[in-house]
CSV table of C-alpha atoms in Angstrom, one decimal:
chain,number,residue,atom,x,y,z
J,1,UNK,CA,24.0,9.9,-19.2
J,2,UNK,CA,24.7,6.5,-20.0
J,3,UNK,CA,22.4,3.6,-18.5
J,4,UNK,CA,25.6,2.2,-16.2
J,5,UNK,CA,26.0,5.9,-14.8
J,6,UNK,CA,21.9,5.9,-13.8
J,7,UNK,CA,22.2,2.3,-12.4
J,8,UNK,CA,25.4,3.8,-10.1
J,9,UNK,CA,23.0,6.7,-8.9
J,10,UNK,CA,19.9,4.0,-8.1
J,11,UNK,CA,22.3,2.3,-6.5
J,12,UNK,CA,23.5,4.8,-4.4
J,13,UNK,CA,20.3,5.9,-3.7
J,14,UNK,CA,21.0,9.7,-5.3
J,15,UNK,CA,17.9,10.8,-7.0
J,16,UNK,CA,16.9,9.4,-10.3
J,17,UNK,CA,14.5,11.4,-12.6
J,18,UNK,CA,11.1,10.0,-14.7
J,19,UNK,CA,13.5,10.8,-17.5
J,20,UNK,CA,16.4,8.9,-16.8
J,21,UNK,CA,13.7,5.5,-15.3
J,22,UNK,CA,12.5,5.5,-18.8
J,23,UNK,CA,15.7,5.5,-20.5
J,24,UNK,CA,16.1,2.2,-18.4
J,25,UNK,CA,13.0,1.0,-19.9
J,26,UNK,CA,14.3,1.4,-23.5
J,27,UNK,CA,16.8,-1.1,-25.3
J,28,UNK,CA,19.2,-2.2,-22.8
J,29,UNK,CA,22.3,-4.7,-23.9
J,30,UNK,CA,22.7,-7.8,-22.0
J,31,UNK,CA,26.2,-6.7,-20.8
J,32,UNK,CA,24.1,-4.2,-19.0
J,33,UNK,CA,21.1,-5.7,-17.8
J,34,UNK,CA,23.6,-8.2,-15.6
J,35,UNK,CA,25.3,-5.5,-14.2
J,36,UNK,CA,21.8,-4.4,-13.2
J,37,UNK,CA,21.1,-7.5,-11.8
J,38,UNK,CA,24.5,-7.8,-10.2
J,39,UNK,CA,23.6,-4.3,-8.3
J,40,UNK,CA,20.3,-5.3,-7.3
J,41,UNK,CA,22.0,-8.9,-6.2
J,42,UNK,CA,24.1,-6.6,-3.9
J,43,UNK,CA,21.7,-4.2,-2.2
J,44,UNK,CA,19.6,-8.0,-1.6
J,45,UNK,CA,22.3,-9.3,-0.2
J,46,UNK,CA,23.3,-6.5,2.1
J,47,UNK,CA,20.0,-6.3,3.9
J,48,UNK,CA,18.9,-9.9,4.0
J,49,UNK,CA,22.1,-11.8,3.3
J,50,UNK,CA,21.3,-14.9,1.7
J,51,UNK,CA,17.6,-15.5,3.1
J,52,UNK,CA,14.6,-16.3,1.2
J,53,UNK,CA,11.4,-16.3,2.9
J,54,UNK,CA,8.5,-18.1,1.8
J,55,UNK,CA,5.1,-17.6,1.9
J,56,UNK,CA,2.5,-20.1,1.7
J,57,UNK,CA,-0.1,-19.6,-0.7
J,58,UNK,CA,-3.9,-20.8,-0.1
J,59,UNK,CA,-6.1,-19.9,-3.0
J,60,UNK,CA,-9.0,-20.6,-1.2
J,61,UNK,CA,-12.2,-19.7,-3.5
J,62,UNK,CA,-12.3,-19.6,-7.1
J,63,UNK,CA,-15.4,-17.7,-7.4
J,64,UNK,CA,-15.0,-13.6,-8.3
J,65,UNK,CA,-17.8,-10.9,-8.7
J,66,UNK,CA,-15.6,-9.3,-11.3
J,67,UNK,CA,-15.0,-9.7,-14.9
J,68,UNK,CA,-11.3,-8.7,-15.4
J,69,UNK,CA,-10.5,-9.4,-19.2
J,70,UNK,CA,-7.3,-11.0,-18.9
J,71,UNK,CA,-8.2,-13.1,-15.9
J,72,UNK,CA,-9.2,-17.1,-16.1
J,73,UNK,CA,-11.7,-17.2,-12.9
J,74,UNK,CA,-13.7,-14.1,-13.9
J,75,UNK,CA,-16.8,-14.3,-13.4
J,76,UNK,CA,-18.3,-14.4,-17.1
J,77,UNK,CA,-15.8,-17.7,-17.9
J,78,UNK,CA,-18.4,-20.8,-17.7
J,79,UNK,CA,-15.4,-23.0,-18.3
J,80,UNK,CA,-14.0,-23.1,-14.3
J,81,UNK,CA,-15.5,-25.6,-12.2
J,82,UNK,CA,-16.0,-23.4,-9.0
J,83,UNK,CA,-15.0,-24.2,-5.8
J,84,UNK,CA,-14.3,-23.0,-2.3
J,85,UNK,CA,-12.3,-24.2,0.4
J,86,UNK,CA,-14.0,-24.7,4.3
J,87,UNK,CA,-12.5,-23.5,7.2
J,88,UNK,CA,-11.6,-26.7,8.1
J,89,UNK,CA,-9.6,-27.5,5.0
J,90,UNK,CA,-8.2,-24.0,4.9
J,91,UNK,CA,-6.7,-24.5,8.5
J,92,UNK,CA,-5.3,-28.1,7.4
J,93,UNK,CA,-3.2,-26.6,4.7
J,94,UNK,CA,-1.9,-24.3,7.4
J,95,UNK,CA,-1.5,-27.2,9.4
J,96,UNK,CA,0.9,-28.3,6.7
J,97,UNK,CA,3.1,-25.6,5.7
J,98,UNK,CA,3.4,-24.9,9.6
J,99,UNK,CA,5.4,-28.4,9.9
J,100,UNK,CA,7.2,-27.5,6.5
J,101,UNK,CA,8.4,-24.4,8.4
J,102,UNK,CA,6.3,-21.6,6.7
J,103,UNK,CA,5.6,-18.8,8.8
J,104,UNK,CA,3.5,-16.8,6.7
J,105,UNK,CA,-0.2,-17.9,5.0
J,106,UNK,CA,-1.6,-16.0,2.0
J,107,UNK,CA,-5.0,-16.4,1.6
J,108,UNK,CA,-5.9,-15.1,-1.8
J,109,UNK,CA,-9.2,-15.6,-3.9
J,110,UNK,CA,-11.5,-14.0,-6.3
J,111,UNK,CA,-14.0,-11.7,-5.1
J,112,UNK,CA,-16.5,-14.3,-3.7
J,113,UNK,CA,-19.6,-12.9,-2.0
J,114,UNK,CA,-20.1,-15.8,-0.4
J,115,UNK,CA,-17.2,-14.5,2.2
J,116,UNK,CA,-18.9,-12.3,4.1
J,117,UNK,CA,-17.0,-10.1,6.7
J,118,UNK,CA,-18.1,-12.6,9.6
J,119,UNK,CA,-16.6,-15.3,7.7
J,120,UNK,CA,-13.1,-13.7,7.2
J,121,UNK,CA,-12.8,-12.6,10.2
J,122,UNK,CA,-13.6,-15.8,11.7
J,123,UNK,CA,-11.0,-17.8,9.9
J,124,UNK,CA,-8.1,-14.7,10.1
J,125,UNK,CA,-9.2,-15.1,14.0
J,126,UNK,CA,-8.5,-19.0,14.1
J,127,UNK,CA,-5.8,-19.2,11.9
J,128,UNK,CA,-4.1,-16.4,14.4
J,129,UNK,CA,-5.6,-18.4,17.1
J,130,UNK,CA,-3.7,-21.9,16.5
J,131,UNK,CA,-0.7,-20.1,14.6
J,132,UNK,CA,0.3,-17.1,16.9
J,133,UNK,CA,3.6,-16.6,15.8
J,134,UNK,CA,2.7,-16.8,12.1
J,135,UNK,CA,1.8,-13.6,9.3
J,136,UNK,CA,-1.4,-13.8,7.7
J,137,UNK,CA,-1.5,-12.1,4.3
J,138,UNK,CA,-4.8,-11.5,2.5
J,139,UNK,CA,-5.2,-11.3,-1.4
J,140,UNK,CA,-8.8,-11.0,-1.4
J,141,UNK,CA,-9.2,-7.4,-4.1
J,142,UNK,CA,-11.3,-4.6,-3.1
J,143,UNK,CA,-13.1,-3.8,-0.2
J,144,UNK,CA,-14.2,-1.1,2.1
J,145,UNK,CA,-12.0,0.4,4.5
J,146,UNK,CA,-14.4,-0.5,7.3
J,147,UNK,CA,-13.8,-4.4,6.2
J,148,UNK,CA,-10.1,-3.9,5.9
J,149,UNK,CA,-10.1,-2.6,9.4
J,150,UNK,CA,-12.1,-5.6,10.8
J,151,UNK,CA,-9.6,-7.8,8.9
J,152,UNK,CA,-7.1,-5.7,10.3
J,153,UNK,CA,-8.5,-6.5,14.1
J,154,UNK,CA,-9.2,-9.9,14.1
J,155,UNK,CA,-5.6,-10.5,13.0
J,156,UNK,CA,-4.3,-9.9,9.8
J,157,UNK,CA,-0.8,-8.1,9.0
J,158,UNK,CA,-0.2,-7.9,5.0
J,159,UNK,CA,-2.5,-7.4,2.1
J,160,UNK,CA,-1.4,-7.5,-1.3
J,161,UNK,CA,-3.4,-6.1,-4.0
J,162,UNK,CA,-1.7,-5.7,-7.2
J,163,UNK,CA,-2.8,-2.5,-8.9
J,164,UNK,CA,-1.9,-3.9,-12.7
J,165,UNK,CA,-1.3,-0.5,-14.1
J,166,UNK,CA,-1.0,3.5,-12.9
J,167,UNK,CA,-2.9,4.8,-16.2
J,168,UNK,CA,-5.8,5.5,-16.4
J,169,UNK,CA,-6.6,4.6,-20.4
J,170,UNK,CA,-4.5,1.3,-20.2
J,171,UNK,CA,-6.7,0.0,-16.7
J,172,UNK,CA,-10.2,0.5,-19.0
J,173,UNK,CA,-8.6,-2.1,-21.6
J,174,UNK,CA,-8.2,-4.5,-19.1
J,175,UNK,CA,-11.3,-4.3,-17.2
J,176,UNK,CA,-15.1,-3.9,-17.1
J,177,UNK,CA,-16.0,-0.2,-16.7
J,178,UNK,CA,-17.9,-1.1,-13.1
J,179,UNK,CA,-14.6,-1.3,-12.0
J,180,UNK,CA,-12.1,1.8,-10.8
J,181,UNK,CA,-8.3,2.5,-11.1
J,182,UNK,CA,-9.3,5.6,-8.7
J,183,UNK,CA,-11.1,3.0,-6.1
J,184,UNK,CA,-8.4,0.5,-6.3
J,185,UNK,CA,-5.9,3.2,-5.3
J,186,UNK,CA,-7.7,4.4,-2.6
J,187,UNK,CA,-7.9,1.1,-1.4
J,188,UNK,CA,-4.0,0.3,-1.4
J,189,UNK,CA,-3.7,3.5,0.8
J,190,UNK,CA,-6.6,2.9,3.2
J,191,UNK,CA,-4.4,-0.4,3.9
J,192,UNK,CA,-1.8,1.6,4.5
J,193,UNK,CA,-4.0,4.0,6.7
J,194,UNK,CA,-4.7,1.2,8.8
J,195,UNK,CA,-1.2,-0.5,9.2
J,196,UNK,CA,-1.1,-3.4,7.1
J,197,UNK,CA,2.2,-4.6,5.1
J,198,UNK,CA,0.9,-3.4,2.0
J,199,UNK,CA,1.9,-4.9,-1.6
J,200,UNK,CA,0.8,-4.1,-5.1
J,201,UNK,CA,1.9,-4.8,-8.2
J,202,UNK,CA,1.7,-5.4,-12.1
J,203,UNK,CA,1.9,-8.0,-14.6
J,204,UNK,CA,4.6,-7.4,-17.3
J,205,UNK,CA,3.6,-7.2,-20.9
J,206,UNK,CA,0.1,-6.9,-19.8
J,207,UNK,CA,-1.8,-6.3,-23.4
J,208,UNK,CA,-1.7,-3.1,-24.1
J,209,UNK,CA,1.2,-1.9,-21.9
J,210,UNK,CA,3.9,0.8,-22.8
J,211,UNK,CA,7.3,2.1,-21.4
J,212,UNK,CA,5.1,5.1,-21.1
J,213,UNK,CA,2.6,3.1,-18.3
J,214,UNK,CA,5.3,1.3,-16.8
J,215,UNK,CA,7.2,4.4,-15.9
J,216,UNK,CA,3.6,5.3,-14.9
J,217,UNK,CA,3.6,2.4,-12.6
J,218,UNK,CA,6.9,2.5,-11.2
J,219,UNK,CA,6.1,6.5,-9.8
J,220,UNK,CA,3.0,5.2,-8.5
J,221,UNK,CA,4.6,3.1,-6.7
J,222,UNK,CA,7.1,5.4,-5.2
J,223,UNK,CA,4.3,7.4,-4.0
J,224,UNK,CA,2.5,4.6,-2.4
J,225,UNK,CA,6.0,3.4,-0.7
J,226,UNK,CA,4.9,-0.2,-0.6
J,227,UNK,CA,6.3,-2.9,1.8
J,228,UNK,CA,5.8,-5.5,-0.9
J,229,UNK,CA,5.9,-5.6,-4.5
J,230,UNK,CA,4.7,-8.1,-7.0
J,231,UNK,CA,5.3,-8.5,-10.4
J,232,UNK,CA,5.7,-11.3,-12.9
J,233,UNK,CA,5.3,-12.2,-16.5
J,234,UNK,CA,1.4,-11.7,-17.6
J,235,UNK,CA,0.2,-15.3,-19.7
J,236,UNK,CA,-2.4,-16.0,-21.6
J,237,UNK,CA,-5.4,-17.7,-20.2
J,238,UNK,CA,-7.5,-19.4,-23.3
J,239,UNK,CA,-11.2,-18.5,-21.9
J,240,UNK,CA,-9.9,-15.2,-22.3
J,241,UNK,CA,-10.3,-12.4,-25.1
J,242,UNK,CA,-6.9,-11.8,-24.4
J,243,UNK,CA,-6.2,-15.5,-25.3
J,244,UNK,CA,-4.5,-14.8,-28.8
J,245,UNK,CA,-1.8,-12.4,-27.1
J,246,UNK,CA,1.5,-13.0,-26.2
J,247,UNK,CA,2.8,-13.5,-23.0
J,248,UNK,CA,5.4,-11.4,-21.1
J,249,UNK,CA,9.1,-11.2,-21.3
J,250,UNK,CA,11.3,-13.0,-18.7
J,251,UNK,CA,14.4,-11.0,-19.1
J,252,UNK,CA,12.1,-7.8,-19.0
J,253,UNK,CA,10.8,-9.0,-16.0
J,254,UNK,CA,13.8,-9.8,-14.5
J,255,UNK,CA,14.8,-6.0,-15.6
J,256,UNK,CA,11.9,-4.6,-13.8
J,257,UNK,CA,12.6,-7.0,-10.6
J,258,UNK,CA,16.4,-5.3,-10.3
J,259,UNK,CA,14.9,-1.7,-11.0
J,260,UNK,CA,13.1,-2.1,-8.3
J,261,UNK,CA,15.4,-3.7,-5.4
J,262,UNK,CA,17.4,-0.7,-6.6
J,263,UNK,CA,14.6,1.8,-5.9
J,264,UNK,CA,13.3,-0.1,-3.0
J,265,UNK,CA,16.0,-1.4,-1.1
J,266,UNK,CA,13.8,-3.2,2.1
J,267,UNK,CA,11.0,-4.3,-0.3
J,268,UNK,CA,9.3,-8.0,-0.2
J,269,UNK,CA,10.1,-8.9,-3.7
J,270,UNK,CA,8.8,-12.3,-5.0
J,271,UNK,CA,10.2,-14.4,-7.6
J,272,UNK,CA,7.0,-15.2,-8.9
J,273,UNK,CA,5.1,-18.7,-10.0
J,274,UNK,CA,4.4,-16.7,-13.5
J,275,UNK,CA,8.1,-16.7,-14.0
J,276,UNK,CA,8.7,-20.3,-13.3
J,277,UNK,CA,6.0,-21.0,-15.4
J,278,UNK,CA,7.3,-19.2,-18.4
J,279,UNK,CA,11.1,-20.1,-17.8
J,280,UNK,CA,12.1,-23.6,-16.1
J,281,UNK,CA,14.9,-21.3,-13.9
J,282,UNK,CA,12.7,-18.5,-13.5
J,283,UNK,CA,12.3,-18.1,-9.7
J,284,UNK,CA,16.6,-18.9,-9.7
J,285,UNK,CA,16.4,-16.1,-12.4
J,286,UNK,CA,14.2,-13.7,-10.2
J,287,UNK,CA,16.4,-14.5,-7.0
J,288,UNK,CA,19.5,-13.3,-8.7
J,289,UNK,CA,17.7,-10.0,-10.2
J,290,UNK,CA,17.1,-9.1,-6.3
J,291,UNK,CA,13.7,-10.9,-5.0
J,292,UNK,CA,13.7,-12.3,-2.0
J,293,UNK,CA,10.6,-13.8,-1.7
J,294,UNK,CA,9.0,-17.6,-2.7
J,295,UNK,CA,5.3,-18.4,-2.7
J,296,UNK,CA,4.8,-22.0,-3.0
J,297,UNK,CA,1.2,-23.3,-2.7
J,298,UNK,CA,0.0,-25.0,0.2
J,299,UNK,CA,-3.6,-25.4,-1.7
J,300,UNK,CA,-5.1,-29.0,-2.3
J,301,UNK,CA,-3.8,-30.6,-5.1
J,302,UNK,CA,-7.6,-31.1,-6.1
J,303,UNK,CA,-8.5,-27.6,-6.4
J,304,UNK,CA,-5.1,-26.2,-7.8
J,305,UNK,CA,-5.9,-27.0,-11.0
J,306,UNK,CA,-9.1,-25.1,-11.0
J,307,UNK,CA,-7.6,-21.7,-9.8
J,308,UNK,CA,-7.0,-20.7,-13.5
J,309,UNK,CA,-5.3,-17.5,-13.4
J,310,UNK,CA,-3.6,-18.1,-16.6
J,311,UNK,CA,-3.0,-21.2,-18.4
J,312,UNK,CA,-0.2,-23.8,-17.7
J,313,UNK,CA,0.9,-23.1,-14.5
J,314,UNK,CA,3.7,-25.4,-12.8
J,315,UNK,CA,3.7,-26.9,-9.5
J,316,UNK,CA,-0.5,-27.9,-9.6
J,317,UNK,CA,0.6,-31.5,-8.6
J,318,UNK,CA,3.2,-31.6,-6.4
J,319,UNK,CA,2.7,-32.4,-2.7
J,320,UNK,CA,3.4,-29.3,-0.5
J,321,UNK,CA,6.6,-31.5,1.1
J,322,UNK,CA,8.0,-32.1,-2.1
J,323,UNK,CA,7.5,-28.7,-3.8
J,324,UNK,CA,9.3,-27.2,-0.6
J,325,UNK,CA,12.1,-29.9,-0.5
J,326,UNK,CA,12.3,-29.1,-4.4
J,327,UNK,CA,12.6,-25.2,-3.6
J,328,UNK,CA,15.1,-25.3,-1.0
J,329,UNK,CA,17.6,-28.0,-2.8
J,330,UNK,CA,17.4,-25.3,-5.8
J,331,UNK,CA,17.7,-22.4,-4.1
J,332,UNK,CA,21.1,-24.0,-2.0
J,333,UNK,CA,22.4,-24.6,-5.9
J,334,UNK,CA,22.2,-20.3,-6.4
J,335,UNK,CA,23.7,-19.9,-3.0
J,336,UNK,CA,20.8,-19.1,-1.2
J,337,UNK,CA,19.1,-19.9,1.9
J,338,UNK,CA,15.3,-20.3,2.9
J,339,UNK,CA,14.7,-19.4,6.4
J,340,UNK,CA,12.0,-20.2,8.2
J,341,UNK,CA,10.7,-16.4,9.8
J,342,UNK,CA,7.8,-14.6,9.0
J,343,UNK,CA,9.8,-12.3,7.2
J,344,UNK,CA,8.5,-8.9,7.8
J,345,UNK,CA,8.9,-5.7,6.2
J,346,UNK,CA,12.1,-3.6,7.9
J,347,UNK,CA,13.5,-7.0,9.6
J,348,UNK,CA,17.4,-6.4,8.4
J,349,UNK,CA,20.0,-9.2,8.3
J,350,UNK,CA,22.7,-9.1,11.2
């Protein structure tokens, strides 16, 4: 079976075997990956029409307990200047998107112990409190299900927590061995459990990544049934020991993005900051490969610059207004939309 004939059968939702997802993996022509694309275009279209939601992101704390090897604000790196954002200030970038029209506030962070459970749940509460009609979305990494569940409670709806990879050997080259592939799956289905929006995700090209542990990621993931899914290009970060490697593939992102609109037709797909960082047209890119999702930061220009996930990133001194007013007049230029909703998981297009 040609790759054209498996694409038809994603597309039509008929089942697709491990066998036949990694033959998409392999070499792929260019003649093929856009009539990928163009399928994953029309199952996007279908369901949400044009829209693009938006999410506004809040990296809020800088300061992680862990020591992830590919990541900039782990905790060993001595370079980052550390901060954290108060409640106050974390409620005024609300304040902001809110008038921009966002309807949805990520709050993601490093691991910081300093954000105890009363803390959280004291700013999800206010947030919720002056914001009612707005999602809350927490990026905030592994916790117990008891704190998920107060979370939960005092207000919050999503939770993304990329899982980075399904295997076992290729998650033990990428972190410290305190850390668990087994607990941070249990944790993605505890979230589940409880009745949040749940995303994970993976970084593509992610040093030492295969076909093999992508396929391994992409069944995972079928298993899991998430409502949101994020992926983008993985780059270098120089306080890194991963500093010297190279960074991920656009057009195999892009791939990826398409393979899964196809194998998840309702999913929140983002067209990711990573991709825009890597490619001036890469969100445009990701849009037409099936996302449907933006996440520009809302953060302080002052601390964006210190939230060193990888190096280079775009957008760390634009103005909230004008990095929306940028996003919309591009996203009109593709033929798209951005609508001011919350956006949530299983709300079709009419």
């Amino acid at each position: 079976m040609n790759n054209r004939e498996i694409i038809d059968r994603l597309y039509k939702n008929t089942t697709v075997e491990p066998e036949e997802f990694r033959q998409l993996l392999g070499d792929m022509d260019a003649d093929t990956q856009e009539y990928l694309s163009e399928k994953a275009r029309k199952v996007s279209r279908r369901i949400f029409g044009n829209r693009i939601y938006l999410r506004g992101l809040i990296e809020f704390t800088n300061y992680c307990k862990n020591d992830c090897f590919y990541c900039g604000i782990r905790r060993s790196n001595q370079q980052v200047e550390r901060y954290h954002l108060s409640k106050e200030e974390i409620l005024s970038c609300c304040k902001t998107g809110y008038d921009l029209g966002f309807r949805t506030f990520v709050l993601q962070g490093g691991e910081d112990l300093s954000f105890s459970d009363e803390i959280l749940c004291d700013l999800i509460y206010h947030i919720k409190k002056q914001f009612p009609e707005c999602a809350i979305t927490l990026s905030i990494g592994e916790k117990s299900k008891e704190s998920y569940q107060r979370y939960f409670e005092a207000g919050a709806d999503r939770y993304l927590l990329r899982h980075e990879t399904a295997n076992e050997e290729h998650y033990r080259k990428l972190h410290p061995k305190e850390m668990s592939l087994v607990n941070r799956k249990h944790c993605l289905f505890h979230l589940k459990e409880i009745g949040y929006q749940v995303g994970c995700g993976i970084m593509v090209g992610s040093p030492y990544q295969t076909k093999e542990t992508i396929l391994e990621d992409l069944l995972f993931m079928k298993e899991l049934k998430p409502h949101m899914i994020g992926i983008g290009p993985f780059i270098t970060q120089k306080n890194t020991i991963f500093a010297e490697f190279q960074n991920g593939s656009v057009e195999f992102t892009l791939r990826l993005l398409s393979i899964l609109r196809l194998m998840f037709p309702q999913v929140l797909l983002p067209a990711t900051t990573a991709l825009g960082t890597l490619d001036p047209m890469g969100r445009e890119k990701g849009i037409l490969a099936g996302a449907n999702v933006l996440m520009p930061n809302l953060s302080p220009i002052k601390v964006r610059e210190k939230y060193t996930l990888y190096d280079n990133k775009i957008c760390t001194g634009e103005e909230a207004a004008e990095c929306n007013q940028c996003l919309q007049e591009r996203i009109k230029k593709i033929g798209y939309t951005i609508v001011k909703v919350r956006g949530d998981y299983g709300e079709i297009y009419k």
